[in-house]
Coordinates of N, CA, C and O in Angstrom, one line a residue:
M1 N 17.2 -1.3 -14.9 CA 15.2 -0.7 -14.1 C 16.0 -1.5 -12.7 O 15.9 -2.5 -12.1
N2 N 15.3 -0.3 -11.8 CA 15.4 -0.9 -10.3 C 14.4 -1.4 -9.5 O 13.4 -1.8 -10.6
N3 N 14.4 -1.6 -8.5 CA 13.6 -2.6 -7.3 C 12.1 -1.5 -7.6 O 11.1 -3.0 -7.0
E4 N 12.1 -0.6 -8.5 CA 10.7 0.1 -7.9 C 9.4 -0.4 -9.2 O 8.6 -0.2 -8.8
W5 N 9.7 -0.5 -9.9 CA 9.5 -1.4 -11.5 C 9.2 -2.6 -11.5 O 10.3 -3.3 -11.7
I6 N 7.6 -3.0 -11.8 CA 7.7 -4.4 -11.7 C 6.8 -4.6 -12.9 O 6.0 -4.2 -13.6
I7 N 6.8 -5.8 -14.0 CA 6.2 -6.3 -14.9 C 5.3 -6.6 -15.1 O 4.9 -7.1 -14.0
V8 N 3.6 -6.3 -15.1 CA 2.4 -6.8 -14.5 C 1.7 -6.9 -16.1 O 1.0 -8.0 -16.1
Y9 N 2.5 -7.0 -17.4 CA 2.1 -7.6 -18.3 C 3.2 -8.0 -19.7 O 4.4 -7.0 -19.4
S10 N 3.1 -8.6 -20.2 CA 4.4 -9.4 -21.5 C 3.5 -9.7 -22.8 O 2.6 -10.5 -22.1
T11 N 4.1 -9.5 -23.6 CA 3.2 -9.8 -25.1 C 4.1 -9.5 -26.1 O 4.3 -8.7 -26.1
S12 N 3.7 -10.3 -27.4 CA 4.5 -10.5 -28.3 C 3.9 -9.3 -29.3 O 4.6 -9.0 -30.0
D13 N 2.8 -8.6 -29.5 CA 1.9 -7.7 -30.0 C 2.1 -6.7 -29.5 O 1.5 -5.8 -28.1
I14 N 2.7 -5.4 -29.6 CA 3.4 -4.0 -29.9 C 1.8 -3.1 -29.4 O 1.9 -2.4 -28.7
F15 N 0.7 -3.2 -30.5 CA 0.0 -2.4 -30.6 C -1.1 -2.7 -29.2 O -1.4 -2.1 -28.5
K16 N -1.2 -4.5 -29.1 CA -2.0 -4.5 -27.6 C -1.4 -4.3 -26.6 O -1.9 -3.4 -25.3
A17 N 0.2 -4.0 -26.5 CA 0.8 -4.0 -25.1 C 0.4 -2.4 -25.0 O 0.6 -1.1 -24.1
E18 N 0.9 -1.1 -26.3 CA 0.2 0.5 -26.1 C -0.9 0.4 -25.5 O -1.1 1.2 -24.9
V19 N -2.1 -0.2 -26.3 CA -3.1 -0.3 -25.2 C -3.6 -0.2 -23.7 O -3.8 0.3 -23.1
I20 N -2.9 -1.6 -23.3 CA -2.9 -2.0 -22.1 C -2.3 -1.0 -21.1 O -2.3 -0.2 -20.1
K21 N -1.0 0.0 -21.9 CA 0.2 1.1 -21.3 C -0.8 2.1 -21.4 O -1.4 3.2 -20.0
Q22 N -1.9 2.3 -22.3 CA -2.6 3.9 -22.3 C -3.9 3.9 -21.4 O -4.4 4.6 -20.4
M23 N -4.3 2.2 -21.4 CA -5.5 2.3 -20.2 C -4.8 2.2 -18.9 O -5.8 3.2 -18.0
L24 N -3.9 2.1 -18.5 CA -3.5 2.3 -17.3 C -3.0 3.5 -16.7 O -3.4 4.3 -15.4
L25 N -2.4 4.2 -17.4 CA -2.2 6.0 -17.7 C -3.3 6.7 -17.6 O -3.6 7.4 -16.9
S26 N -4.8 6.2 -17.7 CA -6.2 6.8 -17.7 C -6.0 6.8 -16.7 O -7.2 7.2 -16.2
N27 N -6.5 5.4 -15.8 CA -6.3 5.1 -14.8 C -5.7 5.7 -13.9 O -5.3 5.1 -12.5
N28 N -5.0 7.0 -13.9 CA -3.5 7.6 -13.2 C -2.3 6.5 -12.2 O -2.0 6.4 -11.0
I29 N -1.9 5.5 -13.0 CA -1.2 4.7 -12.9 C 0.2 4.8 -13.7 O 0.4 4.5 -15.2
N30 N 1.1 5.1 -13.2 CA 2.7 5.2 -14.0 C 2.8 3.9 -14.6 O 3.0 2.8 -13.9
A31 N 2.9 4.0 -16.0 CA 3.2 2.4 -16.8 C 4.1 3.1 -18.2 O 4.1 4.1 -18.4
I32 N 5.2 1.6 -17.9 CA 6.0 2.4 -19.1 C 6.1 1.0 -20.0 O 5.7 0.2 -19.4
S33 N 6.2 1.4 -21.3 CA 7.0 0.0 -22.2 C 8.2 -0.5 -22.3 O 8.7 0.4 -22.3
M34 N 8.5 -1.8 -22.1 CA 10.1 -2.1 -23.2 C 9.7 -3.2 -24.1 O 9.5 -4.2 -23.9
N35 N 10.4 -2.4 -25.2 CA 10.2 -3.3 -26.6 C 11.6 -3.5 -26.6 O 12.4 -3.5 -26.5
Q36 N 11.2 -5.3 -26.3 CA 12.3 -6.3 -26.3 C 12.5 -6.9 -27.7 O 13.2 -8.3 -28.0
K37 N 11.5 -6.8 -28.7 CA 11.4 -7.7 -30.0 C 12.8 -7.1 -31.0 O 13.3 -6.0 -30.9
D38 N 13.5 -8.3 -31.3 CA 14.2 -7.8 -32.4 C 13.8 -7.3 -33.6 O 12.7 -8.1 -34.4
S39 N 14.0 -6.4 -34.2 CA 13.6 -5.4 -35.6 C 13.7 -6.6 -36.6 O 13.2 -6.3 -37.3
S40 N 15.4 -7.2 -36.5 CA 15.3 -7.9 -38.1 C 14.2 -9.2 -37.8 O 13.6 -9.4 -38.9
Y41 N 14.0 -9.9 -36.9 CA 13.8 -10.9 -37.2 C 12.0 -11.2 -36.4 O 11.4 -12.4 -36.6
H42 N 11.5 -10.2 -35.2 CA 10.4 -10.4 -35.0 C 9.5 -11.0 -33.7 O 8.7 -11.6 -34.0
F43 N 11.0 -11.4 -33.1 CA 10.4 -12.2 -32.1 C 10.6 -11.5 -31.0 O 12.0 -10.5 -30.9
G44 N 10.7 -11.8 -30.0 CA 10.5 -11.5 -28.3 C 9.3 -10.6 -27.9 O 8.3 -10.8 -28.4
T45 N 9.4 -9.9 -26.8 CA 8.5 -9.3 -25.7 C 8.4 -8.1 -26.0 O 9.1 -7.2 -25.7
V46 N 7.0 -7.6 -25.4 CA 7.0 -6.1 -25.2 C 6.5 -6.2 -23.9 O 5.4 -6.7 -23.3
D47 N 7.4 -5.5 -23.1 CA 6.7 -5.8 -21.4 C 6.6 -4.6 -20.8 O 7.1 -3.1 -21.4
I48 N 5.3 -4.5 -20.1 CA 4.7 -3.1 -19.2 C 5.0 -3.7 -17.7 O 5.2 -4.2 -17.4
Y49 N 5.8 -2.1 -17.3 CA 5.6 -2.2 -16.0 C 5.0 -0.7 -15.2 O 4.6 0.2 -16.0
T50 N 4.9 -1.1 -13.9 CA 4.1 -0.1 -13.3 C 4.8 0.0 -11.9 O 5.6 -1.1 -11.4
K51 N 5.2 0.8 -11.4 CA 5.6 1.3 -10.1 C 4.9 0.1 -8.9 O 4.0 -0.7 -9.1
K52 N 5.8 -0.2 -8.2 CA 5.6 -1.6 -7.1 C 4.4 -1.4 -6.4 O 3.7 -2.2 -6.1
T53 N 4.0 0.0 -6.0 CA 3.0 -0.3 -5.2 C 1.6 0.2 -6.1 O 0.5 -0.2 -5.6
D54 N 1.4 0.0 -7.0 CA 0.3 -0.1 -8.0 C 0.1 -1.2 -9.1 O -0.6 -1.6 -9.5
V55 N 1.1 -2.4 -9.2 CA 1.1 -3.6 -9.4 C -0.6 -4.4 -9.3 O -1.1 -4.7 -10.4
T56 N -1.1 -4.3 -7.8 CA -2.3 -4.9 -7.6 C -3.0 -4.4 -8.4 O -4.1 -4.9 -9.2
K57 N -3.1 -3.0 -8.3 CA -4.4 -2.1 -9.1 C -4.3 -2.3 -10.7 O -5.4 -2.5 -11.2
A58 N -2.8 -2.6 -10.7 CA -2.9 -2.6 -12.4 C -3.1 -4.2 -13.0 O -3.8 -4.0 -13.7
K59 N -3.0 -4.8 -12.0 CA -3.3 -6.7 -12.7 C -5.1 -6.4 -12.5 O -5.5 -7.2 -13.8
K60 N -5.5 -5.8 -11.6 CA -6.6 -6.1 -11.6 C -7.2 -5.5 -12.9 O -8.8 -5.6 -13.7
I61 N -7.1 -4.2 -13.2 CA -7.5 -3.5 -14.2 C -7.2 -4.1 -15.4 O -8.3 -3.8 -16.6
I62 N -6.7 -4.5 -15.9 CA -5.5 -5.4 -17.1 C -6.7 -6.4 -17.5 O -7.4 -7.3 -18.3
S63 N -6.7 -7.9 -16.1 CA -8.0 -8.4 -16.0 C -9.3 -8.2 -16.3 O -9.8 -9.3 -17.3
E64 N -9.6 -7.0 -16.4 CA -11.0 -6.7 -16.7 C -11.6 -6.7 -18.0 O -10.6 -6.9 -19.1

């Protein structure tokens, strides 16, 4: 991933990550999720990325 995308949220809960991603998308913020969880042992994280220009707005929406 290039320097234009920044992690704004990280969780081990796949469902919660998807809800947050959809919340950002519904607020016109480009967001992608990257599942880093191991499928066999179920450990790791799901990271939500946004463009560098949307980081402040995304973090504000997530914290509400």
